[in-house]
Tab-separated table of C-alpha atoms and ligand atoms in Angstrom:
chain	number	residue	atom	x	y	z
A	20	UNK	CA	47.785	-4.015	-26.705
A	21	UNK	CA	44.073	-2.034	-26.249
A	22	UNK	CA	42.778	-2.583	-22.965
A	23	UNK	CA	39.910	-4.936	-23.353
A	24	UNK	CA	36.545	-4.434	-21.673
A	25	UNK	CA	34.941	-6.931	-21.221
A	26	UNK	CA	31.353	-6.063	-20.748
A	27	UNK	CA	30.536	-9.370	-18.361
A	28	UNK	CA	33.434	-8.309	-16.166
A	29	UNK	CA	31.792	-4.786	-16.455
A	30	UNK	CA	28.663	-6.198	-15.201
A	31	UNK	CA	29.936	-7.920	-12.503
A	32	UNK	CA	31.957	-5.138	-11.123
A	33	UNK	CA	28.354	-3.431	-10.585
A	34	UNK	CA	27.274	-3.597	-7.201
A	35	UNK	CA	24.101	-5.681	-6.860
A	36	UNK	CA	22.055	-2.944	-4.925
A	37	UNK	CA	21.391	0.648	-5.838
A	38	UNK	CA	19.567	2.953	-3.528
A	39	UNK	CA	17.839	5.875	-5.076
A	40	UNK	CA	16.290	8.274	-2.133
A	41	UNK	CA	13.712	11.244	-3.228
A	42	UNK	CA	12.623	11.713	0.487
A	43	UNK	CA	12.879	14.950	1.364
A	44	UNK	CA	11.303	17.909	2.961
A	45	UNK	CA	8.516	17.351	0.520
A	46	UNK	CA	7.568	14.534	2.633
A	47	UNK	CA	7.095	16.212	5.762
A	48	UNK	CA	5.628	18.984	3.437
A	49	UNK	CA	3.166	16.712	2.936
A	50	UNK	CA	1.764	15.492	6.232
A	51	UNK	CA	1.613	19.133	7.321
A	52	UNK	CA	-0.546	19.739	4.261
A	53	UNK	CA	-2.556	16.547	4.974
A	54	UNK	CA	-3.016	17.807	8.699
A	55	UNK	CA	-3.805	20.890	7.919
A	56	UNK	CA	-6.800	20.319	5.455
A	57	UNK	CA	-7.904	17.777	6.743
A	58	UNK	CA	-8.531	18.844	10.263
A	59	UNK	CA	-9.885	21.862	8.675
A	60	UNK	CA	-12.639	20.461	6.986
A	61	UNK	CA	-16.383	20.423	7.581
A	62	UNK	CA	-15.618	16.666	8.563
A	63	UNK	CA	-12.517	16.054	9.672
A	64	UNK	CA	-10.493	13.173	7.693
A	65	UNK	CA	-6.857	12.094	7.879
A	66	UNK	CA	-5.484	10.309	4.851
A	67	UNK	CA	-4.595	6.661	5.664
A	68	UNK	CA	-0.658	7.071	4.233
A	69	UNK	CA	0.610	8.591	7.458
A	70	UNK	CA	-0.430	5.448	9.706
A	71	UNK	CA	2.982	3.858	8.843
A	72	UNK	CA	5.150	5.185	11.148
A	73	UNK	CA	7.634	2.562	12.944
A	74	UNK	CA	4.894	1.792	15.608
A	75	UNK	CA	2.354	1.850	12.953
A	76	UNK	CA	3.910	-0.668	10.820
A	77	UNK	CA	4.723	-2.860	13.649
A	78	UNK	CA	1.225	-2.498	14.368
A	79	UNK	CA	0.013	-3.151	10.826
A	80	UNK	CA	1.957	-6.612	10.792
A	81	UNK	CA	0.132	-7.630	14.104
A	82	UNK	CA	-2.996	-7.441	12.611
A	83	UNK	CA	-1.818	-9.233	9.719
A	84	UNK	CA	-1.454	-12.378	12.053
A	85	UNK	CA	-5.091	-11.718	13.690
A	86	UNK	CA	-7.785	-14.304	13.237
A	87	UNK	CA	-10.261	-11.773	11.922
A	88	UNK	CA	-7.916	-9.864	9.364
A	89	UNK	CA	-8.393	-12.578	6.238
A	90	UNK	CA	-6.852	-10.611	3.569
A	91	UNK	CA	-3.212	-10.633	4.147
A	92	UNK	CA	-3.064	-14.240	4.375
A	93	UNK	CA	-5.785	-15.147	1.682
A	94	UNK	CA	-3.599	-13.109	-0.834
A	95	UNK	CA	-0.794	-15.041	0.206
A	96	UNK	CA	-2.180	-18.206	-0.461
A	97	UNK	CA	-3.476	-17.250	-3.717
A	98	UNK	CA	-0.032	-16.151	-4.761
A	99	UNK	CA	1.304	-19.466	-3.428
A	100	UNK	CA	-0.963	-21.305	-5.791
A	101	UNK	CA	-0.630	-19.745	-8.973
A	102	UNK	CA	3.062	-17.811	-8.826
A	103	UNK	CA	3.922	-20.442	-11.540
A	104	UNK	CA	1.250	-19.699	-13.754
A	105	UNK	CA	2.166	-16.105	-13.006
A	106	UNK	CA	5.786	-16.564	-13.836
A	107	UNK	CA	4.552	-18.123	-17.106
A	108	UNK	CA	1.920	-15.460	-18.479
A	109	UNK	CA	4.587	-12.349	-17.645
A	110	UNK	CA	7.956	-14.115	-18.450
A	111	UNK	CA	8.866	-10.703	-16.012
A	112	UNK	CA	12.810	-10.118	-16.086
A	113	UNK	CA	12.212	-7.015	-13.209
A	114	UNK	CA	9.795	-7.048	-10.898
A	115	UNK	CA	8.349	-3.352	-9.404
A	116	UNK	CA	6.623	-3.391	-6.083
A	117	UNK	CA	4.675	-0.528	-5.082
A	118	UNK	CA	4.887	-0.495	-0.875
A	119	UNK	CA	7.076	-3.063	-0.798
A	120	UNK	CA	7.480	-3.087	2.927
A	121	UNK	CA	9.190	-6.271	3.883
A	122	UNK	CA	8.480	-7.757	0.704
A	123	UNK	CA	7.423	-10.915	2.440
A	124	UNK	CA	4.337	-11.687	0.071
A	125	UNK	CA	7.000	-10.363	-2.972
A	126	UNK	CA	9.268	-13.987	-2.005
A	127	UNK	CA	7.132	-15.992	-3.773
A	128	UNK	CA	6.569	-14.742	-7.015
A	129	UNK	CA	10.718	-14.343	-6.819
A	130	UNK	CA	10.676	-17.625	-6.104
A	131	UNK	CA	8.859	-18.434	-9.512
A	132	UNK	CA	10.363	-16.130	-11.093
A	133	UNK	CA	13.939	-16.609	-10.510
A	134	UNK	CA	12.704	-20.529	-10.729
A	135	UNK	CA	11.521	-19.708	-14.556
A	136	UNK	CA	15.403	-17.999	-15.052
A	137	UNK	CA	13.477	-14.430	-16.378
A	138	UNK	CA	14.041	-12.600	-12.859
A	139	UNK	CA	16.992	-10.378	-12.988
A	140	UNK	CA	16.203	-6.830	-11.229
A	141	UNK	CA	13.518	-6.203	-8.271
A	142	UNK	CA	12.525	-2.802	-7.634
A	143	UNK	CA	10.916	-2.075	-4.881
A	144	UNK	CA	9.223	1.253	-3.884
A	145	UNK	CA	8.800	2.514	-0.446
A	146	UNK	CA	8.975	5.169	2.129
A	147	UNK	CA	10.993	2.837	4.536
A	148	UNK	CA	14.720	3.427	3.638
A	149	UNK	CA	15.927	0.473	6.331
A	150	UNK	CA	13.421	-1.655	5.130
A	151	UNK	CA	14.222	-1.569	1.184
A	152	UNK	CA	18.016	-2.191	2.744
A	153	UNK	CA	17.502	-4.948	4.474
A	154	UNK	CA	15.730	-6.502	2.404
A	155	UNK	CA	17.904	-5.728	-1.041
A	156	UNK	CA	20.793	-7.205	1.257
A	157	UNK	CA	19.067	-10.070	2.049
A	158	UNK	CA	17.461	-10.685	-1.618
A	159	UNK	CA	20.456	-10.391	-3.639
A	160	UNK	CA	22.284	-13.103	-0.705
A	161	UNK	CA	19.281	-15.213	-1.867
A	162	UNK	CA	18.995	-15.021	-5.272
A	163	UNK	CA	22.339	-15.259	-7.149
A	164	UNK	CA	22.441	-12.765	-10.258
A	165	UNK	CA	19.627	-10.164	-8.978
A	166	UNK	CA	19.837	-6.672	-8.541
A	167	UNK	CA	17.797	-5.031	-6.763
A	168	UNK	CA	17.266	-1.186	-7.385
A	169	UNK	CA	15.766	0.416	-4.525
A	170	UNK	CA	13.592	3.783	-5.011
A	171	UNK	CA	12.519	5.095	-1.850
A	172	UNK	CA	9.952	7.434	-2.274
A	173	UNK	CA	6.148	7.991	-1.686
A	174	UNK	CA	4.464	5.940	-4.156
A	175	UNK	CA	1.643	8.607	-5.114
A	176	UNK	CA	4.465	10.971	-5.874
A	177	UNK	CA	7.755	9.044	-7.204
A	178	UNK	CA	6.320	6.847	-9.594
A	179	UNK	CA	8.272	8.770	-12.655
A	180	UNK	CA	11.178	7.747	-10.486
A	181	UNK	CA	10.860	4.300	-11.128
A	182	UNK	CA	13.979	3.313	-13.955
A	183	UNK	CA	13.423	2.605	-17.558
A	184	UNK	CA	12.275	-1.148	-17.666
A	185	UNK	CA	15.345	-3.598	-19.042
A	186	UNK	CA	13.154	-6.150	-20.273
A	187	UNK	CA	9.642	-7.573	-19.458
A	188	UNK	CA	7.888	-6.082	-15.964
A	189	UNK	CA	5.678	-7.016	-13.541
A	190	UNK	CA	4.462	-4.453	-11.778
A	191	UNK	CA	2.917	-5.737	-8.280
A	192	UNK	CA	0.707	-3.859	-5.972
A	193	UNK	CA	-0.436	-6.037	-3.242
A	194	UNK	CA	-2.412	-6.190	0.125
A	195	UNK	CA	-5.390	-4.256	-1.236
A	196	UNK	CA	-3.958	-0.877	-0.693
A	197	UNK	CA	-5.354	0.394	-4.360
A	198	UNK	CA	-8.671	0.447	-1.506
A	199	UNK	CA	-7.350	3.125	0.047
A	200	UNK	CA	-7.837	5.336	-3.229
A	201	UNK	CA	-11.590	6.484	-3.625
A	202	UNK	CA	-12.536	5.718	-6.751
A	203	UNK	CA	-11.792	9.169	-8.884
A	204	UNK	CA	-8.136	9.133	-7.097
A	205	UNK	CA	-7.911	5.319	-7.559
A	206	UNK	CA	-8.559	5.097	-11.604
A	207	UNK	CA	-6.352	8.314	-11.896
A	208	UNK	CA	-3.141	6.577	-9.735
A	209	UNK	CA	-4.103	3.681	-12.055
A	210	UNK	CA	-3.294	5.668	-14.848
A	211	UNK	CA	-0.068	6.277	-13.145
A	212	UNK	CA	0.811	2.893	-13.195
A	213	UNK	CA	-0.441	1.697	-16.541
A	214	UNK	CA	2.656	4.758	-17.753
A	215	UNK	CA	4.993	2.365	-16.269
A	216	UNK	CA	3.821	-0.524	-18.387
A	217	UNK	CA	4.822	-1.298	-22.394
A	218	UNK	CA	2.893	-3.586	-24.577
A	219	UNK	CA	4.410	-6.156	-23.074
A	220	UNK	CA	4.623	-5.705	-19.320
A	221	UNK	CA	1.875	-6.623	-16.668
A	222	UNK	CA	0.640	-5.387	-13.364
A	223	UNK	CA	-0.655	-7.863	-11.175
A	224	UNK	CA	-2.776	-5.637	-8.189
A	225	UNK	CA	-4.519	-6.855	-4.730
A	226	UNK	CA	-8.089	-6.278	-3.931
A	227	UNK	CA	-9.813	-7.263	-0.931
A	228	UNK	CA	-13.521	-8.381	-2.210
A	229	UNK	CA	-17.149	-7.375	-1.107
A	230	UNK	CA	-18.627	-9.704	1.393
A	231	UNK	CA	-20.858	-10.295	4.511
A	232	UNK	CA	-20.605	-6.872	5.989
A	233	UNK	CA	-19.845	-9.074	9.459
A	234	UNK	CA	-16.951	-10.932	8.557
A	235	UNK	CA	-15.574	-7.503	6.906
A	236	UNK	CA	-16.114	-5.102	10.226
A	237	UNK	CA	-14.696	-7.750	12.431
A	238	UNK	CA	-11.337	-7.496	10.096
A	239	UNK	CA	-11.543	-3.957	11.075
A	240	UNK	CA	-12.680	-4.217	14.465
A	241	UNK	CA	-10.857	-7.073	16.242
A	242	UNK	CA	-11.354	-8.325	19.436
A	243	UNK	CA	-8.237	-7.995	20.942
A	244	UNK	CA	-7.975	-4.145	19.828
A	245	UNK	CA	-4.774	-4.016	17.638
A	246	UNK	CA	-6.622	-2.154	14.832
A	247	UNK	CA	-8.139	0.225	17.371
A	248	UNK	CA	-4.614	0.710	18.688
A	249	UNK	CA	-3.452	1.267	14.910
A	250	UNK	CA	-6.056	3.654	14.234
A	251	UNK	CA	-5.328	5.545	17.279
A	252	UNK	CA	-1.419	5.508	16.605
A	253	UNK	CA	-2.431	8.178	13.770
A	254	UNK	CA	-2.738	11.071	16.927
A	255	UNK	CA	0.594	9.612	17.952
A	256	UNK	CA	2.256	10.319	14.807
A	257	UNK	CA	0.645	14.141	14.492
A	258	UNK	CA	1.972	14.411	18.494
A	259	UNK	CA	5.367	13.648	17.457
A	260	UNK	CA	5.836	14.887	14.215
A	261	UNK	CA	3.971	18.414	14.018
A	262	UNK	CA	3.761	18.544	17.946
A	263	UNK	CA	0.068	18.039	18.244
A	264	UNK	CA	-1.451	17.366	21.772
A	265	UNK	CA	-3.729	15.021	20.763
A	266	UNK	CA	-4.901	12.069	23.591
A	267	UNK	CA	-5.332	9.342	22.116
A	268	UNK	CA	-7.403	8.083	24.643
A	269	UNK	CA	-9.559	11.021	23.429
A	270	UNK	CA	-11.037	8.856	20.698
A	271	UNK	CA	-12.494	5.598	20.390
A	272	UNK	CA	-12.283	3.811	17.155
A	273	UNK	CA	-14.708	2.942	15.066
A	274	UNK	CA	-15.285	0.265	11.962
A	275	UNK	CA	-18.179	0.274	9.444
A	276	UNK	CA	-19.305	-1.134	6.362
A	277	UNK	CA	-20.722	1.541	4.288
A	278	UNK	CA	-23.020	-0.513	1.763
A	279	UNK	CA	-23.482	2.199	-0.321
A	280	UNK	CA	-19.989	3.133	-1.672
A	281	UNK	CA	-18.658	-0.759	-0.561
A	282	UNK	CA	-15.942	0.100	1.392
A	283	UNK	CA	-14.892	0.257	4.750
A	284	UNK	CA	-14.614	3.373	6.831
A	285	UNK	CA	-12.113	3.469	10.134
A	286	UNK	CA	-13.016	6.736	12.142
A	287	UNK	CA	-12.035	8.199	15.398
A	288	UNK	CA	-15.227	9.176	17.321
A	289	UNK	CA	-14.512	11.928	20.164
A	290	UNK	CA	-15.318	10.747	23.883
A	291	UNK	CA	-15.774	14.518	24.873
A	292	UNK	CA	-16.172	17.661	24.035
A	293	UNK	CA	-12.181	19.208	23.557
A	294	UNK	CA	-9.925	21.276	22.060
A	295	UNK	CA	-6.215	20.301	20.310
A	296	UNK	CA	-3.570	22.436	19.448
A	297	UNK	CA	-1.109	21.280	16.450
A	298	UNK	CA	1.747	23.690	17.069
A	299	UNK	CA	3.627	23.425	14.086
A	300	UNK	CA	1.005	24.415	12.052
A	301	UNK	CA	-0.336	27.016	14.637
A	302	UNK	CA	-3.576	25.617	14.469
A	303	UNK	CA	-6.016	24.585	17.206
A	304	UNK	CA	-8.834	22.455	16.742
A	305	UNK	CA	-12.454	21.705	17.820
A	306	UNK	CA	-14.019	18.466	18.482
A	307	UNK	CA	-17.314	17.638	19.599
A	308	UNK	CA	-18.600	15.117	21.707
A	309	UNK	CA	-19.308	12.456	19.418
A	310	UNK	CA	-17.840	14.031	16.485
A	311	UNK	CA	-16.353	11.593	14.097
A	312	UNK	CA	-12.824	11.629	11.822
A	313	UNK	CA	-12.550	10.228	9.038
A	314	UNK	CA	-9.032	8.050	9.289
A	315	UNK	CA	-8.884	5.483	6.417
A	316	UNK	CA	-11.444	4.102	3.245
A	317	UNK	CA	-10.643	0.532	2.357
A	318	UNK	CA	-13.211	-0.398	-0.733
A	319	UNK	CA	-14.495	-3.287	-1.339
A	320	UNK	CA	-14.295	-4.665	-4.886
A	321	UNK	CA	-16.070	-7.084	-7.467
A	322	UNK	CA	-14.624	-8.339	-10.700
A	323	UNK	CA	-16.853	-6.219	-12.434
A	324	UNK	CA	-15.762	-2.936	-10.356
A	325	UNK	CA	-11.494	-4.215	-10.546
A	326	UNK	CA	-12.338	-4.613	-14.796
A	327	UNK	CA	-14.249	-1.407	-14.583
A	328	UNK	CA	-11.337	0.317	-12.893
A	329	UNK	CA	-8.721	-1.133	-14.844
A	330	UNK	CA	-10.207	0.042	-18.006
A	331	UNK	CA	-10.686	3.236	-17.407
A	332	UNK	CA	-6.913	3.440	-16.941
A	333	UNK	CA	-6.126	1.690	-20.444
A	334	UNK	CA	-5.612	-1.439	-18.910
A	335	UNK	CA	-7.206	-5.044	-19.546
A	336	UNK	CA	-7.733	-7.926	-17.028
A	337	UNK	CA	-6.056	-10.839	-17.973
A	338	UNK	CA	-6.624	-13.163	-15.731
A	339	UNK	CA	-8.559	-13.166	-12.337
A	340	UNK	CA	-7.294	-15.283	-9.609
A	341	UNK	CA	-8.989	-15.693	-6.223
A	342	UNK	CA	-9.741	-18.100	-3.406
A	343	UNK	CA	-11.909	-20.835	-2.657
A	344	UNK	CA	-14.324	-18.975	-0.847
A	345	UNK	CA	-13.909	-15.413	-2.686
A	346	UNK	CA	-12.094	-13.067	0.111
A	347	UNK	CA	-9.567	-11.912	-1.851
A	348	UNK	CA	-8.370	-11.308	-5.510
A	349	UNK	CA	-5.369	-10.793	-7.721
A	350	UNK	CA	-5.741	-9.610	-10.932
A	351	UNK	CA	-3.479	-9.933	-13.733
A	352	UNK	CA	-3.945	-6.906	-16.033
A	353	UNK	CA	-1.602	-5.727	-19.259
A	354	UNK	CA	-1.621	-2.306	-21.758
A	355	UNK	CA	-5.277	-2.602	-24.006
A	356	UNK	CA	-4.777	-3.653	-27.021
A	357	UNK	CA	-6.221	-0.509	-29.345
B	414	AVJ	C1	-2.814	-1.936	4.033
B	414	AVJ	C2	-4.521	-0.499	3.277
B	414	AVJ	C3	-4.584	-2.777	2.692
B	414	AVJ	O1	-7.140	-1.468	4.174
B	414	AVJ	O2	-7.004	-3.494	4.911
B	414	AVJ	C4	-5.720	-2.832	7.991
B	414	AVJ	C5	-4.821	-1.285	6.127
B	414	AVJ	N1	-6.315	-0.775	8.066
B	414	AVJ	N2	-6.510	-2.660	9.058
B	414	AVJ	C6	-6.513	-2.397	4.680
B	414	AVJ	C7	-5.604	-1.638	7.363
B	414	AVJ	C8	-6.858	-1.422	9.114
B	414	AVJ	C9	-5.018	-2.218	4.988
B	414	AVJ	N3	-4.241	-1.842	3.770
């Protein structure tokens, strides 16, 4: 007799979780790089990416549970009330998360979507290796019949990593993090994206929303100083990783609204005068008193600006979802139609 196959056994035999890692020296590569430019320039800037060590993303969940920062669980909500509808419009068989962290948020729209009976494959992107394990592990415990293909990678870099869709996609960037991007970098990583995306396939992005400049430098500026503390953390992560001799207690941090561009700036303001030294790049460094680093931009956006954006990378809002009181939007975007 021929050996039979059967392809459902075949399928079955497949482990539910698949790990691809493209972390490398490339990554370290590129924090040195980061360092060394941007401590070079005329101002001084970090890029916001390297705030996530482990401390930093403890950190980063704390202020996700402060009174002042809104957006975290206004986005929540609003996926809460319309992950049906969501389920509906993408009929999504894989979902791909960009930052997927803990993929808490992520739950619900698995929830609908495994609910609906499309959801077969979650692929989530991150730096965090243990993180996209644990949670694989626990997601394919949950939800019967998924598999979840882990790519563990620097978003801004891996994206061509991501696998060949199996059947409709959602892709899902959430938390507001396309703010980080200022705006020439933004509609370019957009374009990124939108090449992940047939005719058919949806990407359903974050955006915290302009608003009383108050309410938005308090979310940046809490009272109890976790954000400060975050902010800080960044000098922690050059000590340790390029053996800087940054003290943190060097810098105070600072929060602002810049009305012009609409987005928020985080800095770290010098208390004195002082020189660092970043070993590993042989490089020392001058502050002044006073003299202010640029450590994060987190825009602001308005329909108008998340349309504009979307656009410009071939894409087309499809539907615009927000609170009752406007904090905090999801859009719902797909290919144009030419
Ligand atoms: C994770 C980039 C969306 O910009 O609000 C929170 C990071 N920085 N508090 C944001 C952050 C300070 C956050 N994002």
């Amino acid at each position: 007799m021929e050996p039979v196959i059967d392809p459902s056994l075949a399928e079955l035999d497949e482990s539910a979780i698949t790990i691809d890692s493209y972390l490398d020296e490339g990554q370290e590569r590129s924090l040195a790089d980061d360092v060394l430019d941007g401590l070079t320039k005329p101002f001084k800037e970090l890029p916001p990416k390297h705030f996530y060590d482990a401390r930093g993303a403890e950190l980063f969940d704390r202020i996700c549970e402060l009174p002042e920062y809104y957006p975290t669980r206004t986005e929540r909500s609003i996926l809460q009330d319309h992950a049906e509808q969501l389920a509906g419009a993408t009929g999504a068989a894989e979902l791909v998360e960009l930052g997927s962290g803990t993929a808490a948020k992520t739950r619900v729209l698995l929830d609908a979507l495994h609910g609906a009976g499309t959801l077969r494959r979650y692929i989530p992107v991150d730096v965090t290796e243990q993180m996209v394990r644990s949670c694989a592990e626990e997601l394919t415990a949950e939800y019967p019949g998924l598999r979840v293909h882990g790519v563990i990678g620097d978003f801004e870099r891996h994206l061509d990593r991501v696998p060949a869709p199996e059947g409709p996609r959602l892709v899902v960037f959430l938390g507001g993090t396309i703010g980080n991007f200022p705006p020439g970098s933004r509609r370019r990583f957009l374009r990124k994206i939108a090449r992940l995306l047939g005719t058919e396939d949806h990407l359903l992005m974050g955006t915290d929303l302009v608003k009383d400049p108050e309410v938005l430098t308090q979310a940046y500026d809490d009272a109890e100083g976790v954000t400060a503390e975050f902010n800080r953390n960044l000098l922690m992560v050059l000590n340790r990783e390029l053996q800087a001799d940054f003290d943190p207690e060097d810098f105070e941090h600072i929060a602002l609204f810049d009305r012009e561009h609409e987005w928020i700036e985080m800095r770290l303001r010098a208390r004195r005068a002082h020189t660092t030294t970043v070993a590993d790049l042989g490089l020392s460094v001058r502050f002044e008193q006073g003299e202010e680093m640029r450590t994060e931009i987190s825009a602001k956006f308005t329909r108008d600006r998340v349309r504009d954006d979307l656009a410009a990378a071939g894409l087309e809002l499809s539907s615009w979802l927000t609170d009752p009181d406007e904090l905090f939007a999801l859009s719902l975007s797909r290919p144009a139609s030419l």
